[in-house]
Amino acid sequence: MDPTAKKNTVSEFSYMLQRQASDDSAEVNAFDDINSLVKRDQANQGKPAETLSSLPQASFNYINSIVGSGVIGIPYALHRAGFGLGLFLLVIVAAITDYSLILMVRCGHLSGRFSYPGVMEAAYGKGGYYLLSLLQFMYPFLAMISYNVVVGDTLSKVLVRFVPAWGSSMGMVRFGVVLVVTIFVVIPLCLYKNVSRLAKASFLSLACVVLILMAVVYRLLSGDYSVVPNTPESWRFAHSDLIPAVGIMAFAFMCHHNTFLVYQSMQNATMERWEKVTHFSVGFAWLVAALFGIAGYCTFRALSQGDLLENYCWDDDLMNFARVLFSVSILLTFPIECFVSREIVRTQIKRFYSHEVVEYDTDKDPSHVTGEEDDRKSMITTLVIVFSAFIISPYTECLGPVLELNGLLAAIPLAYVLPGLAYIQLSPHSLFSQEKLPAAGLVLFGTIVTISGAAILMPNLIGDCRTGIIMGYCKDDERALNGTFFVASTLDPNCATDKM
């Protein structure tokens, strides 16, 4: 037999055995994958293996998982790190993310556990499992807080466009928007039983992001914001705030919770094919993030805010449309984050009381609970999580610090530290071998960034942002000529705005 064919046959046979073991036992507590939230069409409909994803289809699914709301903060990350150094860091973060995603699947083959919790439990027992559980709860919960900040900021500007009188009390308008959206949109979606329909609509989120990118590029090329003033910080190659910038970038590339779902959906899944999917998907995600960063930063430079859409004038109807699209994208993503948080809480409660591993049927939507008591507990857990995120969100009006916090404390450990630690533990090679040294470097990088970033961010977590403000360059020409917009360039760049 040809050696290459023999290798592929052995690899595929090994994968089939491991996947069978995964189906029987390793999917225990696999709440990290959307697969544990969505009914498998193949299992439900009895489709043959040929209906699994091809390489292009798997790549699209993975791109859809990677590209999300985090790209809106890339111009702000370039401002924090410096334009030149920021672009270099964006390449580094993408390359490290690419390596960590490949490493996770290698850990799955080594352990025979094709879920993130399964890998961590195989590597470090209950301690690794509970650490992962904590981080996996933090990541979607902080994301939900950031979504509230974004929805409040974006939709309040759209409302003021139609009712200008409300501009004098933007704080109340913003709070009212988040409250109404939480009660009438978020809660019904989060209590919705058929999660699969929401997950299948997630491609709309990617479509919205692409349309927003087109609007951002158009506004740059049109020169409509050429009045934005330059400052001494505008085109500096490097700044000292590169650690927070890395946190934002890591948040933008975070997709590790969907890794095993995409891998197991592939036809003839092997490491070679997985590497191709990962390289293409991360490369495309980097391209989208780089275009967002370059177009946004070139338009607003040192005045770039954590939420890029906050930089555009309130009477810019094209960008108001982009704000609505972004809010739609956020609202489509919010329930999935809530489902993940809820399932983690419910899993930990069941495991605490039963003192044993709690198994979930991965062919069944676990949100579709049976029994009146379970239904009531699920509803209470959902309401507590949603309202907790709602109560915390008004404490900051800056999206930047929230993205930094989520990136540094949750995304970086989940994306870099834990996959590296798992591989070091599971691989039979010595620590200083050629196979393990890159993983050790990944752990070291993630640990340094997380610890130093937390030390920098925590004292300044609540920024100096305000509601009821308008960018100086958005005022009429007469006021701009009188130097009004100059005030915008002298304020804190985290919220470089001029009071209305």
Short mmCIF file of C-alpha atoms in Angstrom, two decimals:
data_model
loop_
_atom_site.label_atom_id
_atom_site.label_comp_id
_atom_site.label_asym_id
_atom_site.label_seq_id
_atom_site.Cartn_x
_atom_site.Cartn_y
_atom_site.Cartn_z
CA MET A 1 0.00 0.00 0.00
CA ASP A 2 1.17 3.51 -0.78
CA PRO A 3 2.68 5.03 2.43
CA THR A 4 0.65 8.22 2.10
CA ALA A 5 -2.60 6.33 1.59
CA LYS A 6 -1.73 4.05 4.49
CA LYS A 7 -1.08 7.08 6.70
CA ASN A 8 -4.39 8.66 5.77
CA THR A 9 -6.23 5.37 6.33
CA VAL A 10 -4.68 4.92 9.78
CA SER A 11 -5.39 8.54 10.65
CA GLU A 12 -9.02 8.32 9.58
CA PHE A 13 -9.46 4.96 11.36
CA SER A 14 -7.97 6.50 14.51
CA TYR A 15 -10.28 9.48 14.17
CA MET A 16 -13.33 7.20 13.76
CA LEU A 17 -12.43 5.29 16.91
CA GLN A 18 -11.84 8.49 18.86
CA ARG A 19 -14.99 10.05 17.56
CA GLN A 20 -16.96 6.96 18.59
CA ALA A 21 -15.42 7.19 22.04
CA SER A 22 -16.24 10.88 22.06
CA ASP A 23 -19.87 10.19 21.23
CA ASP A 24 -20.08 7.61 24.01
CA SER A 25 -18.24 9.36 26.81
CA ALA A 26 -16.09 12.31 25.87
CA GLU A 27 -18.92 14.68 25.12
CA VAL A 28 -19.62 14.72 28.85
CA ASN A 29 -20.35 18.30 29.87
CA ALA A 30 -19.56 19.56 26.37
CA PHE A 31 -21.46 22.74 27.06
CA ASP A 32 -18.76 24.81 25.39
CA ASP A 33 -19.77 23.81 21.87
CA ILE A 34 -22.82 25.29 20.24
CA ASN A 35 -23.34 21.65 19.29
CA SER A 36 -24.55 21.10 22.85
CA LEU A 37 -27.12 23.82 22.32
CA VAL A 38 -28.35 22.94 18.85
CA LYS A 39 -29.97 19.78 17.52
CA ARG A 40 -27.76 17.92 15.08
CA ASP A 41 -29.52 17.80 11.77
CA GLN A 42 -27.62 14.68 10.77
CA ALA A 43 -28.65 12.78 13.89
CA ASN A 44 -32.22 14.00 13.77
CA GLN A 45 -32.77 13.35 10.10
CA GLY A 46 -30.56 10.28 9.64
CA LYS A 47 -28.43 11.84 6.92
CA PRO A 48 -25.40 9.88 5.68
CA ALA A 49 -21.81 10.88 6.38
CA GLU A 50 -21.55 12.44 2.92
CA THR A 51 -23.67 15.33 4.18
CA LEU A 52 -20.84 16.44 6.48
CA SER A 53 -19.15 19.73 5.63
CA SER A 54 -16.65 20.01 2.82
CA LEU A 55 -13.50 22.08 3.37
CA PRO A 56 -15.07 25.29 1.96
CA GLN A 57 -18.23 24.76 4.02
CA ALA A 58 -16.26 24.07 7.19
CA SER A 59 -14.15 27.16 6.52
CA PHE A 60 -17.26 29.31 6.13
CA ASN A 61 -18.69 27.93 9.37
CA TYR A 62 -15.47 28.71 11.17
CA ILE A 63 -15.22 32.20 9.67
CA ASN A 64 -18.76 32.83 10.86
CA SER A 65 -17.66 31.73 14.33
CA ILE A 66 -14.58 34.00 14.38
CA VAL A 67 -15.77 37.23 12.75
CA GLY A 68 -18.13 39.03 15.09
CA SER A 69 -18.69 42.14 17.13
CA GLY A 70 -15.08 42.25 18.35
CA VAL A 71 -13.82 43.69 15.05
CA ILE A 72 -15.56 46.99 15.85
CA GLY A 73 -12.87 47.66 18.48
CA ILE A 74 -9.81 47.03 16.28
CA PRO A 75 -9.29 50.75 15.36
CA TYR A 76 -9.25 51.53 19.10
CA ALA A 77 -6.69 48.74 19.61
CA LEU A 78 -4.50 50.30 16.90
CA HIS A 79 -4.79 53.62 18.72
CA ARG A 80 -3.76 52.04 22.04
CA ALA A 81 -0.74 50.20 20.61
CA GLY A 82 0.21 52.67 17.89
CA PHE A 83 -0.70 52.29 14.23
CA GLY A 84 2.42 50.47 13.05
CA LEU A 85 2.95 48.31 16.12
CA GLY A 86 -0.79 47.62 16.28
CA LEU A 87 -0.86 46.17 12.77
CA PHE A 88 2.17 44.03 13.63
CA LEU A 89 0.45 42.80 16.80
CA LEU A 90 -2.66 41.95 14.79
CA VAL A 91 -0.57 39.60 12.63
CA ILE A 92 1.05 38.06 15.71
CA VAL A 93 -2.28 37.50 17.49
CA ALA A 94 -3.76 35.91 14.35
CA ALA A 95 -0.75 33.58 13.98
CA ILE A 96 -0.84 32.56 17.65
CA THR A 97 -4.58 31.97 17.45
CA ASP A 98 -4.07 29.80 14.37
CA TYR A 99 -1.51 27.67 16.24
CA SER A 100 -3.68 27.34 19.36
CA LEU A 101 -6.70 26.15 17.32
CA ILE A 102 -4.62 23.42 15.71
CA LEU A 103 -3.19 22.52 19.12
CA MET A 104 -6.68 22.03 20.57
CA VAL A 105 -7.58 19.37 17.99
CA ARG A 106 -4.24 17.64 18.60
CA CYS A 107 -5.19 17.51 22.28
CA GLY A 108 -8.51 15.99 21.26
CA HIS A 109 -6.72 13.18 19.41
CA LEU A 110 -4.30 12.62 22.29
CA SER A 111 -7.06 12.39 24.88
CA GLY A 112 -9.87 10.91 22.78
CA ARG A 113 -12.08 13.70 24.17
CA PHE A 114 -13.47 15.91 21.42
CA SER A 115 -14.77 18.75 23.57
CA TYR A 116 -12.93 21.54 25.37
CA PRO A 117 -14.11 20.45 28.87
CA GLY A 118 -13.31 16.83 28.00
CA VAL A 119 -9.76 17.75 27.01
CA MET A 120 -9.17 19.79 30.17
CA GLU A 121 -10.63 17.07 32.40
CA ALA A 122 -8.48 14.43 30.70
CA ALA A 123 -5.40 16.59 31.21
CA TYR A 124 -5.92 18.02 34.71
CA GLY A 125 -8.90 16.24 36.23
CA LYS A 126 -11.62 18.13 38.07
CA GLY A 127 -9.35 21.12 38.71
CA GLY A 128 -8.88 21.74 34.99
CA TYR A 129 -12.56 21.18 34.35
CA TYR A 130 -13.67 23.72 36.96
CA LEU A 131 -11.10 26.32 35.87
CA LEU A 132 -12.35 26.02 32.31
CA SER A 133 -15.95 26.28 33.55
CA LEU A 134 -15.19 29.54 35.35
CA LEU A 135 -13.47 31.09 32.34
CA GLN A 136 -16.15 29.86 29.96
CA PHE A 137 -18.79 31.52 32.10
CA MET A 138 -16.84 34.78 32.33
CA TYR A 139 -16.33 35.09 28.58
CA PRO A 140 -19.99 35.03 27.42
CA PHE A 141 -21.17 36.93 30.51
CA LEU A 142 -18.74 39.81 29.90
CA ALA A 143 -19.71 39.65 26.23
CA MET A 144 -23.37 40.12 27.24
CA ILE A 145 -22.38 43.23 29.23
CA SER A 146 -20.52 44.60 26.21
CA TYR A 147 -23.56 43.91 24.03
CA ASN A 148 -25.71 45.99 26.38
CA VAL A 149 -23.19 48.83 26.14
CA VAL A 150 -23.18 48.62 22.34
CA VAL A 151 -26.97 48.44 21.96
CA GLY A 152 -27.45 51.35 24.36
CA ASP A 153 -24.88 53.50 22.57
CA THR A 154 -25.91 52.72 19.00
CA LEU A 155 -29.69 52.75 19.22
CA SER A 156 -29.78 55.87 21.40
CA LYS A 157 -27.98 57.79 18.64
CA VAL A 158 -30.51 56.53 16.08
CA LEU A 159 -33.43 57.60 18.27
CA VAL A 160 -31.98 61.08 18.80
CA ARG A 161 -31.73 61.42 15.03
CA PHE A 162 -35.54 61.13 14.87
CA VAL A 163 -36.29 62.92 18.17
CA PRO A 164 -33.57 65.59 18.58
CA ALA A 165 -35.07 66.87 21.85
CA TRP A 166 -33.94 63.65 23.56
CA GLY A 167 -30.33 64.63 22.95
CA SER A 168 -30.32 66.71 26.12
CA SER A 169 -30.80 63.61 28.30
CA MET A 170 -28.77 60.92 26.58
CA GLY A 171 -28.07 59.07 29.82
CA MET A 172 -31.75 58.37 30.39
CA VAL A 173 -32.30 57.54 26.72
CA ARG A 174 -29.45 55.05 26.77
CA PHE A 175 -30.71 53.41 29.97
CA GLY A 176 -34.25 53.27 28.60
CA VAL A 177 -33.10 51.68 25.35
CA VAL A 178 -31.21 48.91 27.16
CA LEU A 179 -34.14 48.30 29.53
CA VAL A 180 -36.73 48.08 26.74
CA VAL A 181 -34.52 45.87 24.56
CA THR A 182 -33.75 43.59 27.53
CA ILE A 183 -37.42 43.14 28.47
CA PHE A 184 -39.01 42.90 25.05
CA VAL A 185 -36.26 41.41 22.86
CA VAL A 186 -33.44 39.81 24.84
CA ILE A 187 -35.47 37.90 27.43
CA PRO A 188 -37.95 36.40 24.93
CA LEU A 189 -35.06 35.29 22.71
CA CYS A 190 -33.12 33.82 25.64
CA LEU A 191 -36.21 31.92 26.83
CA TYR A 192 -36.88 30.65 23.31
CA LYS A 193 -36.87 26.86 23.30
CA ASN A 194 -35.78 26.12 19.73
CA VAL A 195 -32.17 27.22 19.92
CA SER A 196 -31.30 25.62 16.60
CA ARG A 197 -33.28 28.21 14.63
CA LEU A 198 -31.40 31.05 16.29
CA ALA A 199 -28.04 29.39 15.70
CA LYS A 200 -28.81 28.77 12.03
CA ALA A 201 -29.56 32.47 11.63
CA SER A 202 -26.10 33.36 12.94
CA PHE A 203 -24.81 33.86 9.38
CA LEU A 204 -26.86 37.09 9.40
CA SER A 205 -24.43 38.38 12.00
CA LEU A 206 -21.53 37.86 9.57
CA ALA A 207 -23.52 39.53 6.78
CA CYS A 208 -24.17 42.53 9.02
CA VAL A 209 -20.46 42.83 9.87
CA VAL A 210 -19.53 42.78 6.17
CA LEU A 211 -22.09 45.50 5.36
CA ILE A 212 -20.81 47.64 8.23
CA LEU A 213 -17.25 47.21 6.93
CA MET A 214 -18.38 48.40 3.49
CA ALA A 215 -19.96 51.49 5.07
CA VAL A 216 -16.80 52.24 7.07
CA VAL A 217 -14.59 51.95 3.97
CA TYR A 218 -17.01 54.09 1.94
CA ARG A 219 -16.96 56.87 4.55
CA LEU A 220 -13.14 56.85 4.49
CA LEU A 221 -12.94 57.04 0.68
CA SER A 222 -15.68 59.66 0.41
CA GLY A 223 -13.72 62.12 2.56
CA ASP A 224 -16.81 63.11 4.56
CA TYR A 225 -14.75 63.00 7.76
CA SER A 226 -11.70 64.81 6.46
CA VAL A 227 -12.43 67.52 9.06
CA VAL A 228 -11.36 65.16 11.84
CA PRO A 229 -8.37 66.95 13.42
CA ASN A 230 -4.90 65.48 13.64
CA THR A 231 -3.18 65.37 17.01
CA PRO A 232 0.42 64.63 18.04
CA GLU A 233 -0.74 61.08 18.82
CA SER A 234 -2.42 60.46 15.47
CA TRP A 235 0.24 58.64 13.47
CA ARG A 236 2.65 57.52 16.17
CA PHE A 237 4.17 54.17 15.27
CA ALA A 238 4.06 52.71 18.79
CA HIS A 239 2.43 53.44 22.13
CA SER A 240 2.99 51.85 25.52
CA ASP A 241 -0.56 50.42 25.79
CA LEU A 242 0.13 47.32 23.72
CA ILE A 243 -1.13 44.89 26.43
CA PRO A 244 -4.73 46.22 26.42
CA ALA A 245 -4.56 46.24 22.62
CA VAL A 246 -3.66 42.55 22.59
CA GLY A 247 -6.68 41.88 24.83
CA ILE A 248 -9.03 43.52 22.33
CA MET A 249 -7.48 41.62 19.42
CA ALA A 250 -7.71 38.30 21.28
CA PHE A 251 -11.40 38.97 21.93
CA ALA A 252 -11.92 39.62 18.22
CA PHE A 253 -10.32 36.26 17.25
CA MET A 254 -11.92 34.19 20.02
CA CYS A 255 -13.63 31.10 18.56
CA HIS A 256 -12.19 28.20 20.56
CA HIS A 257 -15.55 27.21 22.01
CA ASN A 258 -16.69 26.15 18.51
CA THR A 259 -13.49 24.37 17.47
CA PHE A 260 -14.57 20.77 18.03
CA LEU A 261 -18.02 21.40 16.58
CA VAL A 262 -16.52 22.53 13.27
CA TYR A 263 -13.91 19.77 13.31
CA GLN A 264 -16.44 16.98 13.82
CA SER A 265 -18.67 18.41 11.09
CA MET A 266 -15.93 17.93 8.44
CA GLN A 267 -15.80 15.18 5.87
CA ASN A 268 -12.81 12.86 6.37
CA ALA A 269 -11.59 14.97 9.26
CA THR A 270 -7.80 14.70 9.64
CA MET A 271 -5.20 17.02 11.11
CA GLU A 272 -3.99 17.96 7.63
CA ARG A 273 -7.46 18.99 6.51
CA TRP A 274 -8.09 20.78 9.79
CA GLU A 275 -4.92 22.82 9.39
CA LYS A 276 -6.10 23.97 5.96
CA VAL A 277 -9.48 25.02 7.35
CA THR A 278 -7.86 26.85 10.26
CA HIS A 279 -5.28 28.69 8.12
CA PHE A 280 -7.90 29.89 5.65
CA SER A 281 -10.48 30.85 8.29
CA VAL A 282 -8.07 32.75 10.54
CA GLY A 283 -6.51 34.40 7.49
CA PHE A 284 -9.88 35.65 6.27
CA ALA A 285 -10.80 36.83 9.78
CA TRP A 286 -7.48 38.70 9.96
CA LEU A 287 -8.24 40.38 6.63
CA VAL A 288 -11.63 41.59 7.89
CA ALA A 289 -10.14 42.80 11.18
CA ALA A 290 -7.27 44.55 9.38
CA LEU A 291 -9.65 46.33 6.99
CA PHE A 292 -11.80 47.46 9.91
CA GLY A 293 -8.73 48.64 11.78
CA ILE A 294 -7.08 50.47 8.90
CA ALA A 295 -10.26 52.11 7.56
CA GLY A 296 -11.47 53.13 11.01
CA TYR A 297 -8.11 54.38 12.23
CA CYS A 298 -7.32 56.30 9.05
CA THR A 299 -10.67 58.08 9.43
CA PHE A 300 -10.45 59.04 13.13
CA ARG A 301 -6.83 58.31 14.14
CA ALA A 302 -6.19 59.22 17.82
CA LEU A 303 -9.90 59.93 18.35
CA SER A 304 -10.88 56.30 17.63
CA GLN A 305 -13.18 54.95 20.33
CA GLY A 306 -13.78 51.44 21.66
CA ASP A 307 -16.96 51.29 19.61
CA LEU A 308 -15.97 52.65 16.21
CA LEU A 309 -19.57 53.57 15.38
CA GLU A 310 -19.50 56.07 18.27
CA ASN A 311 -17.08 58.18 16.20
CA TYR A 312 -19.59 58.86 13.45
CA CYS A 313 -21.90 61.84 13.63
CA TRP A 314 -25.44 61.37 14.86
CA ASP A 315 -26.94 62.81 11.67
CA ASP A 316 -24.98 60.44 9.40
CA ASP A 317 -27.84 58.31 8.07
CA LEU A 318 -25.60 55.73 6.41
CA MET A 319 -23.82 55.07 9.69
CA ASN A 320 -27.13 55.15 11.55
CA PHE A 321 -28.17 52.28 9.28
CA ALA A 322 -24.86 50.59 10.18
CA ARG A 323 -25.70 51.13 13.86
CA VAL A 324 -29.03 49.36 13.38
CA LEU A 325 -27.29 46.48 11.56
CA PHE A 326 -24.79 46.18 14.36
CA SER A 327 -27.55 46.09 16.95
CA VAL A 328 -29.31 43.35 14.97
CA SER A 329 -26.04 41.40 14.86
CA ILE A 330 -25.64 41.82 18.62
CA LEU A 331 -29.22 40.73 19.37
CA LEU A 332 -28.78 37.59 17.24
CA THR A 333 -25.64 36.70 19.18
CA PHE A 334 -26.86 37.60 22.68
CA PRO A 335 -29.10 34.51 23.19
CA ILE A 336 -26.29 32.10 22.25
CA GLU A 337 -24.00 33.70 24.85
CA CYS A 338 -26.81 33.48 27.40
CA PHE A 339 -27.44 29.81 26.60
CA VAL A 340 -23.76 28.99 27.13
CA SER A 341 -23.69 30.84 30.47
CA ARG A 342 -26.90 29.17 31.61
CA GLU A 343 -25.80 25.65 30.69
CA ILE A 344 -22.51 26.14 32.55
CA VAL A 345 -24.39 27.24 35.69
CA ARG A 346 -26.88 24.37 35.43
CA THR A 347 -24.08 21.86 34.82
CA GLN A 348 -22.15 23.01 37.88
CA ILE A 349 -25.26 22.90 40.09
CA LYS A 350 -26.11 19.36 38.96
CA ARG A 351 -22.54 18.18 39.34
CA PHE A 352 -22.30 19.73 42.83
CA TYR A 353 -25.38 17.94 44.11
CA SER A 354 -24.80 14.62 42.34
CA HIS A 355 -21.02 14.50 43.01
CA GLU A 356 -20.57 12.85 39.63
CA VAL A 357 -20.16 13.73 35.97
CA VAL A 358 -23.36 15.06 34.45
CA GLU A 359 -23.91 13.81 30.92
CA TYR A 360 -25.77 15.71 28.24
CA ASP A 361 -27.35 14.20 25.19
CA THR A 362 -25.54 16.01 22.40
CA ASP A 363 -28.21 14.99 19.93
CA LYS A 364 -30.79 16.89 21.90
CA ASP A 365 -31.16 20.58 22.55
CA PRO A 366 -30.48 20.82 26.30
CA SER A 367 -32.38 24.09 26.50
CA HIS A 368 -35.52 22.11 25.72
CA VAL A 369 -35.95 20.88 29.26
CA THR A 370 -38.71 18.52 30.29
CA GLY A 371 -40.83 18.79 33.37
CA GLU A 372 -42.40 21.79 35.00
CA GLU A 373 -39.74 21.98 37.73
CA ASP A 374 -36.81 21.93 35.27
CA ASP A 375 -38.56 24.48 33.08
CA ARG A 376 -39.00 26.82 36.03
CA LYS A 377 -35.38 26.44 37.14
CA SER A 378 -34.17 27.10 33.60
CA MET A 379 -36.29 30.25 33.36
CA ILE A 380 -35.08 31.54 36.74
CA THR A 381 -31.43 30.91 35.84
CA THR A 382 -31.87 32.71 32.51
CA LEU A 383 -33.55 35.73 34.13
CA VAL A 384 -30.85 36.00 36.82
CA ILE A 385 -28.06 35.96 34.21
CA VAL A 386 -29.76 38.45 31.86
CA PHE A 387 -30.65 40.94 34.60
CA SER A 388 -27.20 40.62 36.18
CA ALA A 389 -25.65 41.67 32.88
CA PHE A 390 -28.21 44.48 32.60
CA ILE A 391 -27.49 45.80 36.12
CA ILE A 392 -23.72 45.82 35.62
CA SER A 393 -23.70 47.40 32.14
CA PRO A 394 -24.62 51.00 33.19
CA TYR A 395 -21.44 51.23 35.29
CA THR A 396 -19.45 51.94 32.16
CA GLU A 397 -20.30 53.72 28.94
CA CYS A 398 -16.99 52.81 27.30
CA LEU A 399 -16.87 49.66 25.21
CA GLY A 400 -13.06 49.67 25.11
CA PRO A 401 -12.42 48.73 28.76
CA VAL A 402 -15.06 45.97 28.61
CA LEU A 403 -13.42 44.45 25.52
CA GLU A 404 -10.01 44.73 27.17
CA LEU A 405 -11.26 43.09 30.37
CA ASN A 406 -12.91 40.20 28.52
CA GLY A 407 -9.90 39.73 26.29
CA LEU A 408 -7.33 39.77 29.09
CA LEU A 409 -9.16 37.79 31.79
CA ALA A 410 -11.16 35.31 29.71
CA ALA A 411 -10.30 35.20 25.99
CA ILE A 412 -6.51 34.99 26.35
CA PRO A 413 -6.55 32.21 29.01
CA LEU A 414 -9.17 30.29 26.99
CA ALA A 415 -7.42 30.78 23.66
CA TYR A 416 -3.75 30.46 24.59
CA VAL A 417 -2.99 29.41 28.17
CA LEU A 418 -5.30 26.40 28.60
CA PRO A 419 -4.72 24.78 25.15
CA GLY A 420 -0.97 25.06 25.70
CA LEU A 421 -1.19 23.59 29.20
CA ALA A 422 -3.40 20.75 27.98
CA TYR A 423 -0.95 19.82 25.22
CA ILE A 424 2.01 19.94 27.61
CA GLN A 425 0.24 17.53 29.93
CA LEU A 426 -1.13 15.17 27.28
CA SER A 427 1.81 14.95 24.90
CA PRO A 428 4.31 12.16 25.68
CA HIS A 429 7.29 14.29 24.59
CA SER A 430 9.61 15.98 27.10
CA LEU A 431 8.93 19.59 28.09
CA PHE A 432 11.93 20.98 26.22
CA SER A 433 11.31 18.94 23.08
CA GLN A 434 10.68 20.55 19.72
CA GLU A 435 7.02 19.51 19.93
CA LYS A 436 6.33 21.08 23.32
CA LEU A 437 8.41 24.28 23.24
CA PRO A 438 5.92 26.21 21.06
CA ALA A 439 3.10 25.20 23.43
CA ALA A 440 5.18 26.35 26.41
CA GLY A 441 5.79 29.65 24.63
CA LEU A 442 2.05 29.98 24.06
CA VAL A 443 1.39 29.49 27.78
CA LEU A 444 4.12 31.95 28.74
CA PHE A 445 2.81 34.60 26.33
CA GLY A 446 -0.77 34.25 27.54
CA THR A 447 0.20 34.29 31.22
CA ILE A 448 2.37 37.40 30.93
CA VAL A 449 -0.26 39.30 28.96
CA THR A 450 -3.08 38.29 31.33
CA ILE A 451 -1.26 39.18 34.58
CA SER A 452 0.30 42.42 33.38
CA GLY A 453 -2.91 43.44 31.60
CA ALA A 454 -5.04 42.86 34.69
CA ALA A 455 -2.61 44.94 36.78
CA ILE A 456 -2.85 47.79 34.29
CA LEU A 457 -6.57 47.61 33.58
CA MET A 458 -8.14 47.08 37.01
CA PRO A 459 -7.22 50.48 38.54
CA ASN A 460 -8.62 52.28 35.47
CA LEU A 461 -11.57 50.03 34.66
CA ILE A 462 -14.24 52.73 34.98
CA GLY A 463 -13.29 55.24 32.31
CA ASP A 464 -14.13 58.89 31.93
CA CYS A 465 -16.82 58.37 29.32
CA ARG A 466 -20.07 60.32 29.42
CA THR A 467 -23.43 60.13 27.70
CA GLY A 468 -24.95 63.19 26.06
CA ILE A 469 -21.80 64.03 24.11
CA ILE A 470 -21.04 64.74 20.50
CA MET A 471 -17.77 64.70 18.61
CA GLY A 472 -16.43 68.18 17.98
CA TYR A 473 -15.93 67.64 14.25
CA CYS A 474 -19.62 66.79 13.89
CA LYS A 475 -20.72 70.32 14.70
CA ASP A 476 -21.63 72.82 12.01
CA ASP A 477 -18.90 74.50 9.98
CA GLU A 478 -19.24 77.87 11.68
CA ARG A 479 -18.64 76.39 15.13
CA ALA A 480 -15.84 74.20 13.79
CA LEU A 481 -14.10 77.25 12.34
CA ASN A 482 -14.26 78.86 15.76
CA GLY A 483 -12.17 75.98 17.08
CA THR A 484 -14.89 74.00 18.81
CA PHE A 485 -13.62 70.69 17.47
CA PHE A 486 -10.18 71.36 18.94
CA VAL A 487 -11.62 70.50 22.33
CA ALA A 488 -12.18 66.95 21.12
CA SER A 489 -8.47 66.49 20.50
CA THR A 490 -7.52 67.52 24.02
CA LEU A 491 -9.72 65.11 25.97
CA ASP A 492 -9.04 61.57 27.09
CA PRO A 493 -8.63 59.51 23.90
CA ASN A 494 -10.76 56.77 25.48
CA CYS A 495 -13.67 59.12 25.14
CA ALA A 496 -12.39 61.94 22.95
CA THR A 497 -15.57 63.91 22.67
CA ASP A 498 -16.96 67.33 23.32
CA LYS A 499 -20.04 67.79 25.51
CA MET A 500 -23.19 68.63 23.68
#
